[in-house]
Short mmCIF file of C-alpha atoms in Angstrom, two decimals:
data_model
loop_
_atom_site.label_atom_id
_atom_site.label_comp_id
_atom_site.label_asym_id
_atom_site.label_seq_id
_atom_site.Cartn_x
_atom_site.Cartn_y
_atom_site.Cartn_z
CA ASN A 1 -3.64 -25.96 8.25
CA PRO A 2 -4.19 -23.57 11.20
CA TYR A 3 -0.81 -24.39 12.80
CA ILE A 4 1.08 -23.55 9.64
CA LEU A 5 -1.01 -20.40 9.20
CA ALA A 6 -0.32 -19.35 12.79
CA THR A 7 3.41 -19.94 12.30
CA LEU A 8 3.46 -17.87 9.11
CA LEU A 9 1.51 -15.00 10.67
CA PHE A 10 3.84 -15.10 13.65
CA GLY A 11 6.75 -14.95 11.22
CA LEU A 12 5.22 -11.89 9.56
CA GLY A 13 4.90 -10.17 12.91
CA LEU A 14 8.38 -11.22 13.99
CA GLY A 15 10.06 -9.94 10.84
CA THR A 16 8.48 -6.52 11.12
CA THR A 17 9.21 -6.32 14.86
CA ILE A 18 12.88 -7.22 14.35
CA THR A 19 13.24 -4.46 11.75
CA PHE A 20 11.46 -1.99 14.05
CA ALA A 21 13.67 -2.82 17.01
CA SER A 22 17.03 -2.92 15.25
CA SER A 23 19.61 -0.19 15.07
CA HIS A 24 22.07 -2.41 13.19
CA TRP A 25 21.74 -2.82 9.40
CA LEU A 26 22.30 -6.58 9.50
CA LEU A 27 19.40 -7.11 11.91
CA ALA A 28 17.17 -4.80 9.88
CA TRP A 29 17.97 -6.80 6.76
CA MET A 30 17.24 -10.04 8.60
CA GLY A 31 13.82 -8.74 9.69
CA LEU A 32 12.95 -7.83 6.09
CA GLU A 33 13.99 -11.31 4.91
CA ILE A 34 11.89 -13.10 7.55
CA ASN A 35 8.98 -10.90 6.51
CA THR A 36 9.33 -11.83 2.84
CA LEU A 37 9.74 -15.55 3.52
CA ALA A 38 6.69 -15.62 5.81
CA ILE A 39 4.30 -14.13 3.28
CA ILE A 40 5.41 -16.30 0.35
CA PRO A 41 3.48 -19.48 1.36
CA LEU A 42 0.44 -17.29 2.06
CA MET A 43 0.64 -15.92 -1.46
CA ALA A 44 0.98 -19.31 -3.09
CA GLN A 45 -1.67 -21.07 -1.01
CA HIS A 46 -4.21 -21.24 -3.86
CA HIS A 47 -2.34 -23.51 -6.20
CA HIS A 48 -3.17 -22.02 -9.54
CA PRO A 49 -0.53 -20.79 -12.00
CA ARG A 50 -1.42 -17.10 -11.56
CA ALA A 51 -0.79 -17.18 -7.80
CA VAL A 52 2.49 -19.03 -8.26
CA GLU A 53 3.55 -16.54 -10.91
CA ALA A 54 2.73 -13.61 -8.62
CA THR A 55 4.62 -15.26 -5.75
CA THR A 56 7.69 -15.80 -7.92
CA LYS A 57 7.66 -12.18 -9.12
CA TYR A 58 7.29 -10.96 -5.56
CA PHE A 59 10.08 -13.21 -4.29
CA LEU A 60 12.50 -12.09 -7.00
CA THR A 61 11.90 -8.35 -6.50
CA GLN A 62 12.08 -8.58 -2.71
CA ALA A 63 15.24 -10.68 -2.87
CA THR A 64 16.81 -8.13 -5.23
CA ALA A 65 15.87 -5.26 -2.94
CA ALA A 66 17.18 -7.10 0.14
CA ALA A 67 20.44 -7.90 -1.67
CA MET A 68 20.82 -4.23 -2.63
CA LEU A 69 20.18 -3.24 0.97
CA LEU A 70 22.74 -5.69 2.30
CA PHE A 71 25.27 -4.59 -0.32
CA ALA A 72 24.73 -0.92 0.52
CA SER A 73 25.01 -1.43 4.27
CA THR A 74 28.17 -3.52 3.84
CA THR A 75 29.62 -0.80 1.61
CA ASN A 76 28.71 1.74 4.26
CA ALA A 77 30.43 -0.32 6.96
CA TRP A 78 33.48 -0.64 4.70
CA LEU A 79 33.65 3.09 3.96
CA THR A 80 32.80 4.52 7.38
CA GLY A 81 33.14 1.61 9.83
CA GLN A 82 29.53 2.17 10.94
CA TRP A 83 26.69 -0.38 11.02
CA ASP A 84 24.31 1.98 12.81
CA ILE A 85 21.13 2.86 10.88
CA GLN A 86 20.94 6.44 12.12
CA GLN A 87 24.65 7.20 11.62
CA MET A 88 24.64 6.98 7.82
CA SER A 89 26.88 9.69 6.39
CA HIS A 90 28.29 8.56 3.04
CA PRO A 91 26.08 9.59 0.08
CA PHE A 92 26.63 6.46 -2.04
CA PRO A 93 25.27 3.79 0.37
CA LEU A 94 22.55 6.26 1.41
CA THR A 95 21.27 6.58 -2.15
CA LEU A 96 21.52 2.85 -2.73
CA ILE A 97 19.60 2.04 0.44
CA THR A 98 16.87 4.55 -0.41
CA LEU A 99 16.46 2.94 -3.83
CA ALA A 100 16.43 -0.56 -2.33
CA LEU A 101 13.67 0.39 0.11
CA ALA A 102 11.76 2.10 -2.71
CA LEU A 103 11.92 -1.16 -4.66
CA LYS A 104 10.70 -3.03 -1.59
CA ILE A 105 7.55 -0.95 -1.15
CA GLY A 106 6.98 -0.40 -4.88
CA LEU A 107 7.63 3.30 -5.48
CA ALA A 108 7.79 4.44 -9.10
CA PRO A 109 9.92 3.89 -11.20
CA MET A 110 10.49 0.57 -9.36
CA HIS A 111 6.76 -0.07 -9.14
CA THR A 112 6.09 -2.42 -12.05
CA TRP A 113 6.03 -5.59 -9.95
CA LEU A 114 3.27 -4.36 -7.61
CA PRO A 115 0.17 -4.41 -9.89
CA GLU A 116 1.29 -7.74 -11.38
CA VAL A 117 1.77 -9.37 -8.00
CA LEU A 118 -1.39 -7.98 -6.44
CA GLN A 119 -3.46 -9.11 -9.42
CA GLY A 120 -2.48 -12.74 -8.85
CA LEU A 121 -3.42 -12.82 -5.17
CA ASP A 122 -6.45 -13.44 -3.02
CA LEU A 123 -7.91 -10.18 -1.62
CA THR A 124 -6.94 -11.01 1.99
CA THR A 125 -3.31 -11.69 1.13
CA GLY A 126 -3.40 -8.62 -1.10
CA LEU A 127 -4.49 -6.58 1.89
CA VAL A 128 -1.57 -7.89 3.98
CA LEU A 129 0.75 -7.07 1.10
CA SER A 130 -0.54 -3.49 0.75
CA THR A 131 -0.54 -2.69 4.47
CA TRP A 132 1.59 -4.79 6.82
CA GLN A 133 4.42 -5.39 4.35
CA LYS A 134 4.97 -1.64 4.02
CA LEU A 135 5.67 -1.12 7.71
CA ALA A 136 9.22 -2.42 8.00
CA PRO A 137 10.69 -0.60 4.98
CA PHE A 138 8.94 2.58 6.14
CA ALA A 139 10.50 2.25 9.59
CA LEU A 140 13.92 2.16 7.91
CA LEU A 141 13.13 5.06 5.58
CA LEU A 142 12.07 7.17 8.55
CA GLN A 143 15.28 6.34 10.39
CA ILE A 144 17.87 7.17 7.75
CA GLN A 145 18.85 10.80 8.05
CA ASN A 146 20.44 13.28 5.60
CA VAL A 147 19.48 11.45 2.41
CA ASN A 148 19.49 13.61 -0.73
CA PRO A 149 16.12 15.49 -0.85
CA THR A 150 16.04 15.42 -4.66
CA ILE A 151 15.89 11.61 -4.73
CA LEU A 152 12.96 11.39 -2.34
CA VAL A 153 11.03 14.18 -4.02
CA THR A 154 11.60 12.63 -7.46
CA LEU A 155 10.47 9.21 -6.23
CA GLY A 156 7.42 10.70 -4.55
CA LEU A 157 6.31 12.81 -7.50
CA ALA A 158 6.91 9.98 -9.98
CA SER A 159 4.82 7.68 -7.79
CA THR A 160 1.86 10.02 -7.52
CA LEU A 161 1.85 10.55 -11.29
CA VAL A 162 2.36 6.88 -12.18
CA GLY A 163 -0.26 5.85 -9.62
CA GLY A 164 -2.73 8.23 -11.24
CA TRP A 165 -2.03 7.43 -14.87
CA GLY A 166 -1.57 3.69 -14.43
CA GLY A 167 -4.93 3.20 -12.77
CA LEU A 168 -6.90 4.95 -15.52
CA ASN A 169 -6.56 2.11 -17.96
CA GLN A 170 -7.47 -0.81 -15.69
CA THR A 171 -10.55 -2.97 -15.49
CA GLN A 172 -9.22 -5.25 -12.74
CA LEU A 173 -9.93 -4.03 -9.21
CA ARG A 174 -6.76 -5.41 -7.67
CA LYS A 175 -4.62 -3.57 -10.22
CA VAL A 176 -6.54 -0.37 -9.55
CA LEU A 177 -5.86 -0.85 -5.83
CA ALA A 178 -2.18 -1.45 -6.58
CA TYR A 179 -1.90 1.82 -8.52
CA SER A 180 -3.81 3.60 -5.78
CA SER A 181 -1.26 2.21 -3.31
CA ILE A 182 1.62 3.54 -5.44
CA ALA A 183 0.02 7.00 -5.54
CA HIS A 184 -0.52 7.10 -1.77
CA LEU A 185 3.06 5.97 -1.12
CA GLY A 186 4.18 8.80 -3.37
CA TRP A 187 2.43 11.33 -1.14
CA MET A 188 4.08 9.82 1.94
CA ILE A 189 7.56 9.94 0.39
CA LEU A 190 7.11 13.57 -0.76
CA ILE A 191 6.74 14.79 2.79
CA LEU A 192 9.11 12.29 4.46
CA GLN A 193 11.97 14.81 4.69
CA TYR A 194 10.09 17.79 5.90
CA SER A 195 7.68 16.20 8.36
CA PRO A 196 8.05 12.51 9.26
CA SER A 197 4.98 12.67 11.54
CA LEU A 198 2.84 13.62 8.53
CA THR A 199 4.22 10.60 6.68
CA LEU A 200 3.07 8.41 9.56
CA LEU A 201 -0.34 10.07 9.59
CA ALA A 202 -0.72 9.50 5.84
CA LEU A 203 0.39 5.87 6.27
CA LEU A 204 -2.12 5.28 9.05
CA THR A 205 -5.07 6.81 7.19
CA TYR A 206 -4.07 4.91 4.05
CA PHE A 207 -4.14 1.66 6.06
CA VAL A 208 -7.63 2.35 7.38
CA MET A 209 -8.99 3.32 3.96
CA THR A 210 -7.39 0.47 2.06
CA PHE A 211 -8.54 -1.99 4.73
CA SER A 212 -12.17 -1.04 4.25
CA THR A 213 -11.85 -1.02 0.43
CA PHE A 214 -10.37 -4.51 0.30
CA LEU A 215 -13.01 -5.83 2.70
CA VAL A 216 -15.82 -4.32 0.62
CA PHE A 217 -14.53 -6.04 -2.49
CA LYS A 218 -14.05 -9.26 -0.55
CA LEU A 219 -17.62 -9.19 0.73
CA ASN A 220 -18.80 -8.57 -2.82
CA LYS A 221 -16.57 -11.34 -4.16
CA SER A 222 -15.70 -9.05 -7.06
CA THR A 223 -12.37 -8.83 -8.84
CA SER A 224 -13.23 -6.67 -11.87
CA ILE A 225 -15.14 -3.43 -12.35
CA ASN A 226 -17.84 -5.26 -14.33
CA ALA A 227 -18.50 -7.63 -11.44
CA LEU A 228 -19.29 -4.61 -9.25
CA ALA A 229 -22.41 -3.84 -11.27
CA ILE A 230 -24.41 -6.49 -9.41
CA SER A 231 -23.38 -5.19 -5.95
CA TRP A 232 -26.85 -3.82 -5.19
CA THR A 233 -28.28 -7.31 -5.02
CA LYS A 234 -25.37 -8.72 -3.03
CA ALA A 235 -25.01 -6.07 -0.33
CA PRO A 236 -27.32 -3.06 -0.68
CA ILE A 237 -26.40 -1.20 2.51
CA LEU A 238 -22.71 -1.57 1.83
CA THR A 239 -23.03 -0.50 -1.78
CA SER A 240 -24.57 2.81 -0.84
CA LEU A 241 -21.62 3.55 1.48
CA THR A 242 -18.81 2.40 -0.82
CA PRO A 243 -18.60 5.58 -2.96
CA LEU A 244 -17.82 7.49 0.23
CA VAL A 245 -15.01 5.05 1.01
CA LEU A 246 -13.62 5.40 -2.51
CA LEU A 247 -13.88 9.19 -2.48
CA SER A 248 -12.08 9.16 0.85
CA LEU A 249 -9.26 7.24 -0.84
CA GLY A 250 -9.30 9.91 -3.52
CA GLY A 251 -8.94 12.57 -0.83
CA LEU A 252 -12.14 14.63 -0.95
CA PRO A 253 -13.30 16.71 2.02
CA PRO A 254 -15.07 16.14 4.45
CA LEU A 255 -13.85 12.52 4.44
CA THR A 256 -10.85 11.12 6.31
CA GLY A 257 -8.62 10.80 3.24
CA PHE A 258 -8.62 14.58 2.80
CA MET A 259 -6.73 15.20 6.05
CA PRO A 260 -3.24 13.88 5.15
CA LYS A 261 -3.36 15.40 1.66
CA TRP A 262 -4.36 18.79 3.03
CA LEU A 263 -1.64 18.79 5.69
CA ILE A 264 0.98 17.56 3.21
CA LEU A 265 0.13 20.29 0.70
CA GLN A 266 0.25 22.87 3.48
CA GLU A 267 3.67 21.67 4.62
CA LEU A 268 5.04 21.61 1.05
CA ALA A 269 3.82 25.18 0.57
CA LYS A 270 5.57 26.17 3.81
CA GLN A 271 8.81 24.69 2.45
CA ASP A 272 8.53 26.92 -0.67
CA LEU A 273 7.73 23.96 -2.87
CA ALA A 274 4.55 25.37 -4.39
CA PRO A 275 5.13 23.90 -7.91
CA LEU A 276 5.66 20.47 -6.38
CA ALA A 277 2.51 20.78 -4.29
CA THR A 278 0.55 21.85 -7.39
CA LEU A 279 1.77 18.84 -9.37
CA ALA A 280 0.94 16.47 -6.52
CA ALA A 281 -2.55 17.95 -6.15
CA LEU A 282 -3.17 17.65 -9.89
CA SER A 283 -2.01 14.02 -9.88
CA ALA A 284 -4.61 13.34 -7.18
CA LEU A 285 -7.25 14.28 -9.77
CA LEU A 286 -6.14 11.35 -11.92
CA SER A 287 -6.69 8.94 -9.04
CA LEU A 288 -10.02 10.56 -8.29
CA TYR A 289 -11.15 9.80 -11.83
CA PHE A 290 -10.75 6.05 -11.48
CA TYR A 291 -12.26 5.98 -7.99
CA LEU A 292 -15.28 7.76 -9.44
CA ARG A 293 -15.38 5.21 -12.21
CA ILE A 294 -15.57 2.35 -9.68
CA SER A 295 -18.25 4.20 -7.69
CA TYR A 296 -20.23 4.71 -10.87
CA ALA A 297 -20.05 1.02 -11.77
CA MET A 298 -21.06 0.10 -8.27
CA THR A 299 -23.88 2.42 -7.28
CA LEU A 300 -25.37 3.95 -10.40
CA THR A 301 -26.00 0.67 -12.20
CA MET A 302 -28.99 -1.35 -11.05
CA SER A 303 -28.98 -5.03 -11.85
CA PRO A 304 -32.01 -7.35 -12.03
CA ASN A 305 -33.06 -8.17 -8.50
CA ASN A 306 -33.80 -11.69 -7.36
CA LEU A 307 -34.13 -13.44 -4.01
CA THR A 308 -31.27 -15.91 -4.45
CA GLY A 309 -28.92 -13.03 -5.11
CA MET A 310 -30.13 -11.27 -1.98
CA THR A 311 -29.47 -14.12 0.45
CA PRO A 312 -25.69 -13.76 1.00
CA TRP A 313 -25.82 -10.36 2.69
CA ARG A 314 -28.61 -11.40 5.06
CA PHE A 315 -26.38 -14.13 6.43
CA SER A 316 -22.96 -12.57 6.03
CA SER A 317 -20.21 -13.66 8.40
CA PRO A 318 -19.62 -11.53 11.51
CA GLN A 319 -15.83 -11.96 11.35
CA LEU A 320 -15.89 -10.01 8.09
CA THR A 321 -18.64 -7.48 8.85
CA LEU A 322 -17.41 -6.14 12.19
CA PRO A 323 -13.94 -5.06 10.98
CA LEU A 324 -15.62 -3.79 7.83
CA ALA A 325 -18.03 -1.64 9.83
CA ILE A 326 -15.21 -0.21 11.96
CA ALA A 327 -12.94 0.45 8.98
CA THR A 328 -15.68 2.02 6.87
CA THR A 329 -16.79 4.34 9.68
CA ALA A 330 -13.19 5.38 10.28
CA THR A 331 -12.60 5.95 6.57
CA ILE A 332 -15.59 8.21 6.27
CA SER A 333 -15.65 10.19 9.49
CA LEU A 334 -12.23 10.49 11.16
CA LEU A 335 -11.62 13.99 9.81
#
C-alpha cells in the first residue's frame, strides 16, 4: 500500500533527522527507536519465514543497542548531571555508548547479526539498511568527544579484518555485501578520532559505491555468485562495467574507492600509527580477493546466449537505470 509505504519512509527520515538535530541523549535515543520501528515493516513485507527471521534478529539487536544507549546516558546523567551529547566526560558511560553504537551499525566483534539479517532481505531494503540506517548512529559517534582511542582503534581494526576474512567464504551476494560493509565501517572508525571529516568522506563514497553495487545486483536479479554467471545475457553493457564498480569498492586506483583509503592511510601515518595503517591496508587485500571473485564470475564466464534471455535489458525500467547510471559513473570516476 503506497500510503503505508510513504508513512514508513517518512518515519525513517524523521528518526534520522531527530537524531541529527538533538543535543539531548533522550531525543537522540528516540530518533534511533523511530528509525528502527520504521524499517521493520519494510523488512518483513515479503511474508516468507526467512524475511521474518531476519526482521526478528534485527529488531532484537537494535533494541538491545538502544537499551544499552539509554542505560549509558541515564548513568551519565546520574554521575555528572549532564544530558548533553557533547559534554560527555565520565569514561564508563562513554565506553558503553560507543559499544552500543558499534552494535547498532554492526562493527566487529558485534557484527554477527549483520550478514544474517541482510541475507534474509530484499535487495532494496538491504540497501536502505546498509546506507540510511548507518547515518544516525554515525552522527552520534561523531559528536561524542574524548572517548578512549584504544576502543575505537580496536573496533576499527577488528572490523576491517573480520570484514575481509568473513567475506572469503561466502557464496551469497548479500552476505558478501554485508561483510564488505563491516570492512568499510572499520576504516571509518579507525580514522574517526584523528580526522572526522575523513570519516564523513569515507561514509559518503561508501554510500555511492554500495548504492551502485546493490542496484547492479537488483537489475540482474541475482542473489548468489553462481547466478551472476548468466549476467552477460541479462545486461551486457552493465556487466562490462561492474568489475570497475567492485574494484572501486575494493579501493584500487584510479577509481573513487581509492580516495578515502589513501587519505586515511596518510592520516594514520601522520599520527605515527604506521603498524596500524599497514594492518588496515593488508586487510583491504582480503576484501579485494572476494570482489575479484565476483568480477570473475560475472565477466569472465560466458553463458549460452538466447533471445529470450536478452529481452529484459532492452526494456529495463527507467526508475532503476537512471540512478544506476549516476551511481556507477560516480563510483568509477569521482577520484
